Structures are given as C-alpha cells and as structure tokens.
Short mmCIF file of C-alpha atoms in Angstrom, two decimals:
data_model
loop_
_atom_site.label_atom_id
_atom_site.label_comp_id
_atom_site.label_asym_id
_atom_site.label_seq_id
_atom_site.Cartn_x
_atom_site.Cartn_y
_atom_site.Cartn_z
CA UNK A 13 4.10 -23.10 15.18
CA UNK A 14 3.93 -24.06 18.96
CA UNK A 15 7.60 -24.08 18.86
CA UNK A 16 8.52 -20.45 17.43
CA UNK A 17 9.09 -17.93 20.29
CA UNK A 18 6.30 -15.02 20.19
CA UNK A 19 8.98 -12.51 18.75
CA UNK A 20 9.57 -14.18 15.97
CA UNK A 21 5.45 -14.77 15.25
CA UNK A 22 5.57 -10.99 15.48
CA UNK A 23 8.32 -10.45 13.28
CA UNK A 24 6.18 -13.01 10.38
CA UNK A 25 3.44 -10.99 11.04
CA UNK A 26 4.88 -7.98 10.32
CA UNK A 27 5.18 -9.02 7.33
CA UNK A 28 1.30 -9.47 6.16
CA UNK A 29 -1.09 -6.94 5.09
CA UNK A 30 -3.23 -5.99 8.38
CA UNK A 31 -6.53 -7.46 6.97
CA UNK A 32 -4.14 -11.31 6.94
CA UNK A 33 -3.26 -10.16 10.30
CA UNK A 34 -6.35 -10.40 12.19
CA UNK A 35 -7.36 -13.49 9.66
CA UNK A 36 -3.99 -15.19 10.68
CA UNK A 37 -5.71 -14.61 14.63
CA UNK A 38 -8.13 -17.29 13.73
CA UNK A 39 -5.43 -19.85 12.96
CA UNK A 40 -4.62 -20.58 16.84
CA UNK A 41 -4.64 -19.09 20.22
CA UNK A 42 -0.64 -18.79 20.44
CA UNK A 43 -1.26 -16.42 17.04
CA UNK A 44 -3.96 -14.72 18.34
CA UNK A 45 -2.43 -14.18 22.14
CA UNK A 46 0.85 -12.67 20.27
CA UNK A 47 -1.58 -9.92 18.24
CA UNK A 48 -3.40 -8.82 21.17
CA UNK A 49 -0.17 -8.65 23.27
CA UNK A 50 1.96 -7.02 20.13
CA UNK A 51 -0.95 -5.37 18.51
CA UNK A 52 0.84 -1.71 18.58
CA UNK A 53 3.76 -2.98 17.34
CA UNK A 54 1.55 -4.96 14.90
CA UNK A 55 -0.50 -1.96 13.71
CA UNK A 56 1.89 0.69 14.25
CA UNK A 57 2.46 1.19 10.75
CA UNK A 58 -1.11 2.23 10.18
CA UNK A 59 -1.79 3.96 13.19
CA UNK A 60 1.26 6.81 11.95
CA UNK A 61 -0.57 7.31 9.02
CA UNK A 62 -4.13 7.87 11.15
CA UNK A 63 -1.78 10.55 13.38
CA UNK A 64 -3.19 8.11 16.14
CA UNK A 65 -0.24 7.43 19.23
CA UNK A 66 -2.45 4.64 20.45
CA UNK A 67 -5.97 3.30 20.89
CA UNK A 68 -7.39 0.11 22.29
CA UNK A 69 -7.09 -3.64 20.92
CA UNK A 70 -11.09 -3.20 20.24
CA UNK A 71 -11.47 -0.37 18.80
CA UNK A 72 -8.95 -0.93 16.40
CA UNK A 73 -10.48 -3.80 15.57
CA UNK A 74 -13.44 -2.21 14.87
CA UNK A 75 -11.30 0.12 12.40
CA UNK A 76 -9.90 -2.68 10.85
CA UNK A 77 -13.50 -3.66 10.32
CA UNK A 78 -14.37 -0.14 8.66
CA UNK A 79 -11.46 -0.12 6.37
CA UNK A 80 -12.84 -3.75 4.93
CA UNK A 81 -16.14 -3.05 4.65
CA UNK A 82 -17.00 -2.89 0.64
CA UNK A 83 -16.80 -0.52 -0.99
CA UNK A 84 -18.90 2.64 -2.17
CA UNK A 85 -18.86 5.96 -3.25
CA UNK A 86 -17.07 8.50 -1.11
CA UNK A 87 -18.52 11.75 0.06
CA UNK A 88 -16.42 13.85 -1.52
CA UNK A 89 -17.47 17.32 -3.06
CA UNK A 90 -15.42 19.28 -5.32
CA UNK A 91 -14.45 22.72 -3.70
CA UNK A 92 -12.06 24.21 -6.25
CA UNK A 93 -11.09 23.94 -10.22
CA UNK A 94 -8.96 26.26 -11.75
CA UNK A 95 -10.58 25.41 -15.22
CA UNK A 96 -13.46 27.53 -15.21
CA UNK A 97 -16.82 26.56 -15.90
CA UNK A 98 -18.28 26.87 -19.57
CA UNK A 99 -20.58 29.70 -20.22
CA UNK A 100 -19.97 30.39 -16.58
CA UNK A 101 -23.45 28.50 -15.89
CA UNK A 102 -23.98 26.14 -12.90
CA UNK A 103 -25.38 23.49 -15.64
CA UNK A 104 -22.17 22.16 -15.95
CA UNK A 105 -20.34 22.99 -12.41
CA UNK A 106 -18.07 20.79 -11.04
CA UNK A 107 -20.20 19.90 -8.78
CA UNK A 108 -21.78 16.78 -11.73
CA UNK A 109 -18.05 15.18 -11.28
CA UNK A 110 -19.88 13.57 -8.00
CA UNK A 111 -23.68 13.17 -9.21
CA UNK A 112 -25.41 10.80 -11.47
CA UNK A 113 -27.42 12.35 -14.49
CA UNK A 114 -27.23 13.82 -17.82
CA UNK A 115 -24.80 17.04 -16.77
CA UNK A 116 -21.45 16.98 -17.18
CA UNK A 117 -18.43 19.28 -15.52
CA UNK A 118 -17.56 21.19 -18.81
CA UNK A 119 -14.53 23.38 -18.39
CA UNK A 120 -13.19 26.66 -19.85
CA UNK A 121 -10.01 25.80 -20.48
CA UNK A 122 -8.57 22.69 -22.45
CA UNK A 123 -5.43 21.38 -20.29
CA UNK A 124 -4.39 20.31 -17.12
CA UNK A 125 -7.17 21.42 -14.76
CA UNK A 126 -7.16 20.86 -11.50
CA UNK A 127 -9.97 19.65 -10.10
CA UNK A 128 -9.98 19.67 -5.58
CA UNK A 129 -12.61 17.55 -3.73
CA UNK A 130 -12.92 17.25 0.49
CA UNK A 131 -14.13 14.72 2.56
CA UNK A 132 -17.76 15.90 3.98
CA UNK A 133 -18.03 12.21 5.75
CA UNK A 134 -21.55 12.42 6.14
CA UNK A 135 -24.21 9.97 3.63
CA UNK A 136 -24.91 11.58 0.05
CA UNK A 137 -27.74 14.57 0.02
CA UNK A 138 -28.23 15.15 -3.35
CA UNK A 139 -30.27 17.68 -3.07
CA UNK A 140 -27.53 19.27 -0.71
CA UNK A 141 -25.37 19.69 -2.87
CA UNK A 142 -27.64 20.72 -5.83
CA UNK A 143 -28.47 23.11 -3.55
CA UNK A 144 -25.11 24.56 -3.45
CA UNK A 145 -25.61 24.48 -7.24
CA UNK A 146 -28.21 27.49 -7.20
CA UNK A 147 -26.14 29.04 -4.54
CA UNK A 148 -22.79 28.94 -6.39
CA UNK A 149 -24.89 29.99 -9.57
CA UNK A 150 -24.86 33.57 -7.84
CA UNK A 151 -21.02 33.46 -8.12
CA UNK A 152 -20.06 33.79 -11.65
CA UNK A 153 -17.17 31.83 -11.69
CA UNK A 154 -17.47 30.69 -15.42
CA UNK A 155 -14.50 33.42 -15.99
CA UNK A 156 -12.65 33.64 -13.54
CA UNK A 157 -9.56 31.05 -13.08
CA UNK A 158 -9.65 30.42 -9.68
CA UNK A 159 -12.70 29.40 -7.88
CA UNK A 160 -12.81 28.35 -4.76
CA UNK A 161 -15.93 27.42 -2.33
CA UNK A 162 -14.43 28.23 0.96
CA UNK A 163 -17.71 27.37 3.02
CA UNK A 164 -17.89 23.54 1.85
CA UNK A 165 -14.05 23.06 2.81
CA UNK A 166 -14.56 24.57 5.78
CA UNK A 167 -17.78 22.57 6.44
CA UNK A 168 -15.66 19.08 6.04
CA UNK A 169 -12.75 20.23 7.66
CA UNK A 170 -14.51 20.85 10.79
CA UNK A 171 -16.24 17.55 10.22
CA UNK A 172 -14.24 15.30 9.72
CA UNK A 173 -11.98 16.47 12.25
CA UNK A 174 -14.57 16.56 14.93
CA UNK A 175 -15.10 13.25 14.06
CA UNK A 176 -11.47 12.35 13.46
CA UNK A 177 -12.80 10.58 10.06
CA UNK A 178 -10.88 9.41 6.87
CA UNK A 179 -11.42 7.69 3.77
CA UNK A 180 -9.94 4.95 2.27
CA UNK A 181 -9.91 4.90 -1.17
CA UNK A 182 -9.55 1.58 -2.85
CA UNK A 183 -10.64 2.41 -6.65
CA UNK A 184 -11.33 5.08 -9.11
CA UNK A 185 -14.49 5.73 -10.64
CA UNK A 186 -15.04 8.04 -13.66
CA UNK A 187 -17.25 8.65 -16.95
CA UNK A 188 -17.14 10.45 -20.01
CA UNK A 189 -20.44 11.69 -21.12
CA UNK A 190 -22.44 9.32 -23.68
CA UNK A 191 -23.01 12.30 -25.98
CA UNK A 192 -24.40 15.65 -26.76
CA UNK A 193 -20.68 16.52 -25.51
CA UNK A 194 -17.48 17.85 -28.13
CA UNK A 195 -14.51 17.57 -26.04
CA UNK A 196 -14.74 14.15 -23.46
CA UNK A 197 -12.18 13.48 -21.27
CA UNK A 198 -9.08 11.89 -23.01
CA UNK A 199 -6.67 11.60 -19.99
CA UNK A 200 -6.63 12.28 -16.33
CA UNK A 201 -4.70 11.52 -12.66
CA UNK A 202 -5.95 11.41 -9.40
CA UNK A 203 -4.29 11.78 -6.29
CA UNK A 204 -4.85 11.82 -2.51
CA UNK A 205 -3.61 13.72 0.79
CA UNK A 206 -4.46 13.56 4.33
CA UNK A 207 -3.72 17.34 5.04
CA UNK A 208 -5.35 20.15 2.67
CA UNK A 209 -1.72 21.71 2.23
CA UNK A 210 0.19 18.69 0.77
CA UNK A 211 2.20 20.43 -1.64
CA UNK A 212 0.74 20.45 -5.26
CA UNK A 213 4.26 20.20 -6.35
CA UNK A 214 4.26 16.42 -7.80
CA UNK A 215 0.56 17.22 -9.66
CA UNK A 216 2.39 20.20 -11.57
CA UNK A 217 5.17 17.74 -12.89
CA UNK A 218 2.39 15.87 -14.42
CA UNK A 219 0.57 18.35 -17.13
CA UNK A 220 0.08 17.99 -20.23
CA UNK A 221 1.24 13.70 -19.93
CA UNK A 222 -1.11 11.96 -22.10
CA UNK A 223 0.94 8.96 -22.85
CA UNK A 224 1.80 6.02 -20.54
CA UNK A 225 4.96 6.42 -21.47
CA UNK A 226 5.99 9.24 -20.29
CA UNK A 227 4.01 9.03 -17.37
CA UNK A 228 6.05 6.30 -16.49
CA UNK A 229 9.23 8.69 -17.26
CA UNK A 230 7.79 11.36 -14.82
CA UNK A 231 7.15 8.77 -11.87
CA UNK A 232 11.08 7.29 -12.19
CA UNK A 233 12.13 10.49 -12.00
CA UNK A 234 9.86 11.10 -9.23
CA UNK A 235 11.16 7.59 -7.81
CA UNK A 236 7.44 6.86 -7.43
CA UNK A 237 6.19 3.03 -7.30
CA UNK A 238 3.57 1.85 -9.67
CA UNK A 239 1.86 -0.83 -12.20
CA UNK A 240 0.55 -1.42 -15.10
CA UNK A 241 -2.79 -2.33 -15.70
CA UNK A 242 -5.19 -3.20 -18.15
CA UNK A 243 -9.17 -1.57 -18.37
CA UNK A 244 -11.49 -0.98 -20.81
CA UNK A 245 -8.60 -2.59 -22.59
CA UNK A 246 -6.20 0.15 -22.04
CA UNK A 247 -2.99 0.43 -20.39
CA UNK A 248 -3.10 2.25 -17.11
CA UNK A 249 -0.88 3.01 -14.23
CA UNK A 250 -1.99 2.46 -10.60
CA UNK A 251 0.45 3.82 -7.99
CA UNK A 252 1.55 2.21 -5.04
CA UNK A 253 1.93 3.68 -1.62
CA UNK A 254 4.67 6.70 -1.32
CA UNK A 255 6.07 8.62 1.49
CA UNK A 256 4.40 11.75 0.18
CA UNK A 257 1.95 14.04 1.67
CA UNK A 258 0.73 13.77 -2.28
CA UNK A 259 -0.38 10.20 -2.86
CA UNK A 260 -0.48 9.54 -6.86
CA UNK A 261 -3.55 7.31 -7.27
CA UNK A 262 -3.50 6.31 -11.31
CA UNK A 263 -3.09 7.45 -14.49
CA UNK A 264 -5.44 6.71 -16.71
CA UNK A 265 -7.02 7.06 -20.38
CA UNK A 266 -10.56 7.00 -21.27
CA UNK A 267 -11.48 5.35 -24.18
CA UNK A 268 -13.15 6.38 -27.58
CA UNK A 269 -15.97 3.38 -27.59
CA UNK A 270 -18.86 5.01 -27.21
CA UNK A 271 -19.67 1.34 -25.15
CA UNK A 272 -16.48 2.29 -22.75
CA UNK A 273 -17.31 5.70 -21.69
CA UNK A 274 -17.18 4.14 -17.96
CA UNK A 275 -13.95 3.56 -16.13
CA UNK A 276 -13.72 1.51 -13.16
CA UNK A 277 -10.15 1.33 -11.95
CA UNK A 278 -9.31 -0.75 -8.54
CA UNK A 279 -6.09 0.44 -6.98
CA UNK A 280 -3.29 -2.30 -5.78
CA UNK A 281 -3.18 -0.24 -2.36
CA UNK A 282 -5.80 1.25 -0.03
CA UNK A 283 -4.98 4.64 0.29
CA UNK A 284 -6.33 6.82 3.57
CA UNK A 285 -7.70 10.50 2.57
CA UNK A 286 -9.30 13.33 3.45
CA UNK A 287 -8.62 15.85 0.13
CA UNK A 288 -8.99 14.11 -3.12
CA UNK A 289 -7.64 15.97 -6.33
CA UNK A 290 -8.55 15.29 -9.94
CA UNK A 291 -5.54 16.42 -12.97
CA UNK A 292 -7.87 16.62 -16.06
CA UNK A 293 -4.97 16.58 -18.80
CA UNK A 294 -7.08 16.97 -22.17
CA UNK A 295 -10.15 16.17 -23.61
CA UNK A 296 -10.71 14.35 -27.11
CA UNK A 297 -11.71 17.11 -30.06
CA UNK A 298 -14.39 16.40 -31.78
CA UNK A 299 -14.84 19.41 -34.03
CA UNK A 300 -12.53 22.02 -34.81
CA UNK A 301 -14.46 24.94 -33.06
CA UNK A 302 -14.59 23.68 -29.27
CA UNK A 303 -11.75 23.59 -26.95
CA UNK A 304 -12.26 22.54 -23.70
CA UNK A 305 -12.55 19.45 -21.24
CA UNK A 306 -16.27 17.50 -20.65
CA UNK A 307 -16.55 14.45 -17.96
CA UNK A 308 -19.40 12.80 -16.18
CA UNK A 309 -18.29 11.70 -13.14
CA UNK A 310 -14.83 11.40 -11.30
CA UNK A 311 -15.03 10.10 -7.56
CA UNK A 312 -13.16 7.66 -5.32
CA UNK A 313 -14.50 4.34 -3.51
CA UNK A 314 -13.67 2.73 -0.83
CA UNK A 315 -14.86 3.17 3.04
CA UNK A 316 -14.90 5.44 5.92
CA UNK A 317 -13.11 5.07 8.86
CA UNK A 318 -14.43 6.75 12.17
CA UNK A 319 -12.03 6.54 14.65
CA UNK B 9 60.06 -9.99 -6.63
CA UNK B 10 56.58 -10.46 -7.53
CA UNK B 11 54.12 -11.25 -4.88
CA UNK B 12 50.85 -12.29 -4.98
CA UNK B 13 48.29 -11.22 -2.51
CA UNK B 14 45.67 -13.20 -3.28
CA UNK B 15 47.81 -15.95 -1.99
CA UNK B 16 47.65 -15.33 1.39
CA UNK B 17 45.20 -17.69 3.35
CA UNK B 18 42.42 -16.13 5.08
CA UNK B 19 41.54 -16.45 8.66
CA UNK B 20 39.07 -19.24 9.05
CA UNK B 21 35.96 -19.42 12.01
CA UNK B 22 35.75 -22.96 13.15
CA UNK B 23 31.73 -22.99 13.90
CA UNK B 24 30.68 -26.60 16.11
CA UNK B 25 27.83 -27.84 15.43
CA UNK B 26 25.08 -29.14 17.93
CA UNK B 27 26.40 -32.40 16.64
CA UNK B 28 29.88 -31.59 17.31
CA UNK B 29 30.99 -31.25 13.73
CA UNK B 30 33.17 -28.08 12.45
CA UNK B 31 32.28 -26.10 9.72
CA UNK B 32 34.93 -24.01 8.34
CA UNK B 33 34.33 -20.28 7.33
CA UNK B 34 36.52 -16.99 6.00
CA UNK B 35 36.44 -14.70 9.22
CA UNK B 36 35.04 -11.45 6.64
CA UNK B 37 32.35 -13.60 5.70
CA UNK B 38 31.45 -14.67 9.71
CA UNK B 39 31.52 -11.23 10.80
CA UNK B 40 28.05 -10.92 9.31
CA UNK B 41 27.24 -12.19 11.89
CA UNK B 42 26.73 -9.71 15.24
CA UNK B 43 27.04 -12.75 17.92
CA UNK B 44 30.57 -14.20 16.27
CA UNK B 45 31.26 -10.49 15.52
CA UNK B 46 31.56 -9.89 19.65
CA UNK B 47 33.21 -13.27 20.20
CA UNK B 48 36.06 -12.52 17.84
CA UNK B 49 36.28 -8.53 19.07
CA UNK B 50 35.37 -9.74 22.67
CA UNK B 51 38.15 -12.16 23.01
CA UNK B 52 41.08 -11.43 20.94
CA UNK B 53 42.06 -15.16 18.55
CA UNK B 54 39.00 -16.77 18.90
CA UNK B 55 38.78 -19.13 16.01
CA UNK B 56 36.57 -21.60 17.22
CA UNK B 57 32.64 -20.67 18.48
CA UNK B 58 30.28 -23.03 19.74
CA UNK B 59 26.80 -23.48 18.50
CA UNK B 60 25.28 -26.15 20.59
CA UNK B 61 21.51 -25.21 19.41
CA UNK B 62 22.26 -25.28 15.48
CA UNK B 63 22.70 -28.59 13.86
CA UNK B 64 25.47 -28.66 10.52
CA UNK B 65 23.20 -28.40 7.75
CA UNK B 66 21.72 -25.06 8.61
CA UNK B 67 25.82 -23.76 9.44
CA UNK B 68 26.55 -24.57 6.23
CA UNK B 69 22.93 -23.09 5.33
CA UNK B 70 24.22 -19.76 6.88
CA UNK B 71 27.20 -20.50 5.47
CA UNK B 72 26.11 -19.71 2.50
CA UNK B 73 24.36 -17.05 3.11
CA UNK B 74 27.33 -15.30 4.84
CA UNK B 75 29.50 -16.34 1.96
CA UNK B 76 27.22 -14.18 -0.63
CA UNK B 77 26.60 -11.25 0.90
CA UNK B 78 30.55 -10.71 2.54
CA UNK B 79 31.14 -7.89 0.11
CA UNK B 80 27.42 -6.47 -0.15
CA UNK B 81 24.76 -5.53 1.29
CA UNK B 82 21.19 -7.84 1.36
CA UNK B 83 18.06 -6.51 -0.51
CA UNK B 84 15.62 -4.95 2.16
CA UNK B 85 12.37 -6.66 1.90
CA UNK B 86 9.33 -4.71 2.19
CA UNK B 87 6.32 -4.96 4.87
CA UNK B 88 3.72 -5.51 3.52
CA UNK B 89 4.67 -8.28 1.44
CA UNK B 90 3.22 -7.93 -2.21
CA UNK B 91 3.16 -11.76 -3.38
CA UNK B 92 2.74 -15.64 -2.21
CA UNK B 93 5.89 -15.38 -3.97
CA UNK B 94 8.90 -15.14 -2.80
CA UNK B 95 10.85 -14.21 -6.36
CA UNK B 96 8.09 -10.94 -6.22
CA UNK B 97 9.36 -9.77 -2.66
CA UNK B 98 13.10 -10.03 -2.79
CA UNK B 99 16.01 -11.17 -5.39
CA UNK B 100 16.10 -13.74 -7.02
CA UNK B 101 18.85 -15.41 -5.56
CA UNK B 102 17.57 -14.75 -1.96
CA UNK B 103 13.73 -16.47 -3.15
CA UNK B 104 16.25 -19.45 -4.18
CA UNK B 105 18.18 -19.56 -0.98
CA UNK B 106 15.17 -19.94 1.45
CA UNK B 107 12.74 -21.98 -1.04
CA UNK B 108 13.00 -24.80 1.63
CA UNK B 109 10.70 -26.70 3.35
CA UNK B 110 9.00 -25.20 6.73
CA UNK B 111 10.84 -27.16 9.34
CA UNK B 112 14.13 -25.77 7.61
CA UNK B 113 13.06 -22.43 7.41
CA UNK B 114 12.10 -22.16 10.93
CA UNK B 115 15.20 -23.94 11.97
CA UNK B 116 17.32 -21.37 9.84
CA UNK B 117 15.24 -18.21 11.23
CA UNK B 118 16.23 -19.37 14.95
CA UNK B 119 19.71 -19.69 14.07
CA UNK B 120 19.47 -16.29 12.54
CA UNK B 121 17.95 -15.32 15.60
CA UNK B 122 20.74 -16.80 17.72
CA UNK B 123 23.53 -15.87 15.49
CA UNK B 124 21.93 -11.89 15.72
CA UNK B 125 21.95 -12.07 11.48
CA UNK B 126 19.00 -9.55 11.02
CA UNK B 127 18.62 -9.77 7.37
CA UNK B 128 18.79 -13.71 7.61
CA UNK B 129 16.16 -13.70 9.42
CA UNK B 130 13.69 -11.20 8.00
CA UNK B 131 14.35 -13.38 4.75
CA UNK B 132 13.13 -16.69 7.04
CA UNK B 133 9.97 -14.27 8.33
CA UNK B 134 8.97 -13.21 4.72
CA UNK B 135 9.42 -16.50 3.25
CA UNK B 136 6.99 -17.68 6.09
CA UNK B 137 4.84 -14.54 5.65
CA UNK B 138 4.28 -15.83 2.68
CA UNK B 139 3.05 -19.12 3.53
CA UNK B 140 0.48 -17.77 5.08
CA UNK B 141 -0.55 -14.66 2.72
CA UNK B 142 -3.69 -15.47 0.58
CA UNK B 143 -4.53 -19.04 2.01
CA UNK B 144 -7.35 -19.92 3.93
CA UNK B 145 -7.15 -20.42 7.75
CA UNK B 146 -8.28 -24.36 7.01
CA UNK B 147 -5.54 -24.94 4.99
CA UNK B 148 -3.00 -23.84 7.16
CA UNK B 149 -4.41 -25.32 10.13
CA UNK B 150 -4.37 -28.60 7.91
CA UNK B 151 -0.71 -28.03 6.55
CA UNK B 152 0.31 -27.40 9.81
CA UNK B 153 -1.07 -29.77 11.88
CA UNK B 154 -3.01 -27.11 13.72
CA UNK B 155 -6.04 -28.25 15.66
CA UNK B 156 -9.11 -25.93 15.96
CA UNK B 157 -8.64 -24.30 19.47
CA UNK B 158 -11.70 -22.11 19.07
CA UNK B 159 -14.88 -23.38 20.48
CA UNK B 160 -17.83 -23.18 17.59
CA UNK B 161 -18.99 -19.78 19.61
CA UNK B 162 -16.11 -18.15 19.28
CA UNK B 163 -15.14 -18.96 15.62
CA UNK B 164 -18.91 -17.59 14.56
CA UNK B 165 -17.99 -14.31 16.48
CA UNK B 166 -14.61 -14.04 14.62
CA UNK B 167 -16.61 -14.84 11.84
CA UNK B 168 -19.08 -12.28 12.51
CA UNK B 169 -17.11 -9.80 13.38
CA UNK B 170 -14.40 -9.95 10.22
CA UNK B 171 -16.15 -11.45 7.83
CA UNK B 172 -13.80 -10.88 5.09
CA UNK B 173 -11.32 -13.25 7.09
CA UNK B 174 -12.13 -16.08 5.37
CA UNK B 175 -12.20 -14.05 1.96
#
C-alpha cells in the first residue's frame, strides 16, 4: 500500500461506498492522510445530492455519522391523498398511515391513490398530529378528490430548510389492518424526492401494476435499476438509485396471511428525502359490496441528517 | 485480379520492456493507449517506445487488454461498487482479466497509469476496491502486512466516533 501514489488510493476509494470509506481510514495513516486531503473529491458525489458546494472534513464526518446511525421511523406526515377519505370522517384519515393503533387510512376510491407525506424533522408528537386530526375533521374532505393540508407542508418546508435537514430512507415499513377491514391493501409503491415539485410523471406510469411482472416491464421502459427480493415470502422489487428528481423506492405486495399483514422491506440503497409519496394500487375484496383501499401503516426508516 | 486485403501486414509497436525485452503489438490496438498515442502522432514512424518502469509480463498483460477492446469500447464500471465480486461489477471477461494476485494488479494499475489507459486502470482500482469492500480493517491490515499505526487512544476514538466501522 506504502508504494501506490495517493492518486491512485483516491481513485480505489472512489470506488467504495462512503460508510467503507471512512472504515478504510482506520486501515493506516497513508489511507487516512489521502481522505482528509481528497475528502471533497472523496465525498463529492454525496455532497451534489445534499445541494452542499462544500463543508468541513468534521462536519462531514459527523454527517457521515448521522446517515449510519440505525434506523427508525421517519417524521413524515401525510399532507395530501387524492383518494378521499371513507365516510368523509377523520376516523380513518390518512393521517393512521404514520400512527400505531387500531385505525386504518380507508379510502374512497379503489385504485391508484396517491398518498404525499413531508419531512417535519422534528421527534414524533402523537398527540400533534392527532390534533390535526380534530382540526382536519372540520374540513370535509371525505368527498372531495383533492385534499391537500397546506399548513403542515408549509410547516416542514420551512423546517427543514431552516435547518437544512434530510432523511435517509433505508427501508419500507407498512401494515394491512388485522381485521374488522373489507378491502386491505393488495399492492403499493413508494417513492422519494428531495424537492416538493419532482415531477409525478414516473408515479402515473405506474397505476393500476399489480404484478411483478409488469412492474418490471414499466421500469425497463423507464430504464430504471432494480432487484428482486423476497418478504413475507413474496417477490418484490427494490429500486436502486436513479438520476431522477422521482426516486422509485419498491414495489411491493402484501400478503393474504392473516400472520403477514406486516411488511418490512430494507432497500439495497440509502436514499436522501425530504417528500415521501405512497402509490396505493388496489386493495384485496373481500365482499362484493365494498370498493375501496384499507392500510395500517405506510412510513419510511432510516435517519436524519442535520447538516 | 483478386486481392486480398486482409493480407496486408499491420503496423506493429515494438514496446521494451524494463528488462529490455520487445513485445510486439498491432499499432490500432496500441493506440488505446493515450501516452503511445502522442509518441506515434508526436513523432511521425515511431515504432519502437520505451517502457523502462514496466516489466514484460504486465506488456503482454496490457497487451491483452489492448488487443480486446481495439474495435470496442470497455464496460464503464460503476462507483459505488455493488459486490466483493468482481463478475457483479463489470463483464465477465474483464472480472477474468484482472482476477490476479495484488502485487500484479497494482503493478498493472501503474502501468495503466503510465501508459494514460483510463479504463485499464479503473478496472485495476475496482478490482482493488473490492478487496477491501466488506472485510474487516484486521484482515486487511493482516493480508497486507499493515502494522497498526494508531496508538490505542486514537483507534477507541475512531471507534467511538464510527462505530459501525468495524460492522
């Protein structure tokens, strides 16, 4: 090692995930002298994608920390569906997709319902946001198509902003409800963005997929990278990492064992986020006379980042 | 009359070795490289160059490697790298080429280096990216013949302050 010019060290380096990087530091001083002198070179790829130019050897450090701390539930509140809410009652508003208990998010309509979440960045208040419960309530959103919660996204935009925070999402956590519900979820995506006006472009191209088939068809044509995986002893798709504004995160199916009605899905890359978006494709029917879409709980884990 | 083109005998690079041996390669194929590339443009019927830093068997190593990719281009390899493996990062016949041991490796990548081949030598960096991805900093220091140049302070710090290092 002694005898490879620093360059090249760099150029090996390059090569490694960053969390190898600063474990490859520990190997020998020459290593760790070439980080600390190359470290923007080293990191540059990351820092792009933080909209960072540059920021001390330290404090990335202590970034690199953040983004490998375990993980845990992101704060993330749902802002927006364009699925309605049944009987127009805040017992089953969206807002249950990020809290534990009995409730579920029961929607209107049956098919690909989008489902928009923002980063608030600050530690779960429950009672917060079942707050906001009572105070949507007075909104009766049940029939209308569009509803959208402009005060929370405004509320996390200027937070996380201030704050210049992200999350990094590493898995996928979701639930169908246990029962006492006709219609669970059958199939769903998530994806990720960074800006609130990614285009919703790639999430339309997606509706009504509830094979893994042909949601492999839709991300070759979309030239989009991804893998197969197996949970709850289903086939699933995780994505990779894309040049899109609109990260695909995974495709997944929920299963019908009653025993299974939990989903834990690690992705194979961390992905950085500040808007989180749920595609509810379909529910399963259970009778003939309901029509609609019920799930538990959809959320992302992973860490924060403060920069 | 019939003629055949194929017939007609290439211009060969005469590449010396460190060892003062000639290797003997098709001028297309040498071109791949930038540094012969300006020798032959710089100086109009060059066919020898000089490589007093690169001993034969990595020439005909490069050889090789100049030989198969004369007519195409070399896969890009991606950063991150995804594997240990080097069959999951690139083609197949590239994670054949540079399965060597480290000593060559590093030998090729500075010939690479010297020879300005840029996709030679991202192959040699991957391949030794990927010595290092997913092993523990013991075992390299051990493979290597590294000694531990940390005092006990420091590497509880490191260990303190990136705990999931030595994941």
């Amino acid at each position: 090692m002694q005898s490879v010019p620093d360059p090249i060290i760099v150029e090996i380096l390059s090569y490694l995930p960053i969390s190898e990087i600063i474990r490859a530091e520990s190997i020998c001083k020459k290593i760790k002298s070439c980080v600390e002198k190359h470290s923007y070179v080293l990191y540059s790829r990351v820092l792009s994608r933080f909209s960072q130019e540059s920021i001390s050897y330290s404090h990335w450090k202590n970034v690199i920390k953040q983004m490998n701390s375990p993980s845990k539930e992101l704060q993330f509140l749902p802002y927006y569906t364009n699925g309605g809410t049944y009987y127009g009652s805040n017992t089953y508003y969206i807002h249950n997709l990020v809290l534990e208990g009995y409730y579920c998010y029961c929607t209107v309509y049956p098919t690909n319902i989008l489902v928009k979440y923002a980063l608030l960045g600050t530690d779960y208040d429950t009672d917060r946001i079942r707050a906001r419960q009572y105070i949507s309530s007075g909104v009766n959103e049940g029939n209308d198509r569009i509803y959208f919660e402009k005060e929370i996204l405004r509320e996390s935009q200027e937070f996380t902003s201030q704050a210049s925070i992200y999350a990094v999402i590493k898995q996928i956590y979701a639930r169908a409800p246990q029962g006492g519900y006709t219609c669970p979820i059958f199939h769903f995506m998530c994806f990720s963005s960074i800006e609130e006006d990614a285009d919703l472009g790639i999430i339309d191209r997606f509706n009504g997929v509830s094979t893994i088939d042909k949601a492999k068809e839709i991300s070759d044509q979309l030239g989009l990278e991804y893998e197969e995986v197996s949970a709850n002893s289903i086939r699933q798709l995780v994505f990779n990492n894309c040049n899109l504004p609109m990260q695909p995160l995974c495709w997944a199916e929920m299963s019908e064992d009653y025993n299974q009605s939990a989903l834990n899905l690690p992705l194979k890359s961390k992905k950085l986020a500040r808007y989180f978006y749920g595609l509810l494709i379909d529910g399963r029917r259970t009778n003939n006379y309901d029509n609609n879409i019920d799930i538990s709980l959809l959320l992302p884990k992973g860490s924060i980042i403060h920069f | 009359m019939f003629y055949n083109f194929n017939k007609i005998e290439e211009v060969k690079i005469r590449l010396r070795s460190a060892e003062g041996h000639i290797c003997e390669v098709e001028e297309s194929a040498a071109l791949m490289s930038s540094f012969i590339r300006s020798m032959i443009e710089g100086f109009n019927e060059v066919t020898e160059v000089s490589l007093p830093n690169i001993n034969s068997v990595v020439i005909e190593k490069v050889i090789e490697y100049m030989r198969h990719y004369k007519d195409k281009d070399p896969p890009i390899i991606k950063k991150p790298i995804i594997s240990s493996k080097m069959e999951e990062n690139t083609s197949a016949w590239d994670a054949g080429f540079i399965d060597a041991d480290w000593n060559m490796v590093v030998d090729l990548m500075t010939a690479a280096d010297y020879l300005m081949m840029i996709p030679l030598r991202d192959l040699c960096c991957a391949k030794m990216a990927c010595k290092f991805k997913g092993r523990s900093i013991d075992e390299l220091r051990a493979e290597y013949h590294i000694e531990n140049e940390f005092p006990s302070e420091m590497e509880e710090n490191l260990e303190f302050q990136h705990p999931w290092r030595l994941e």
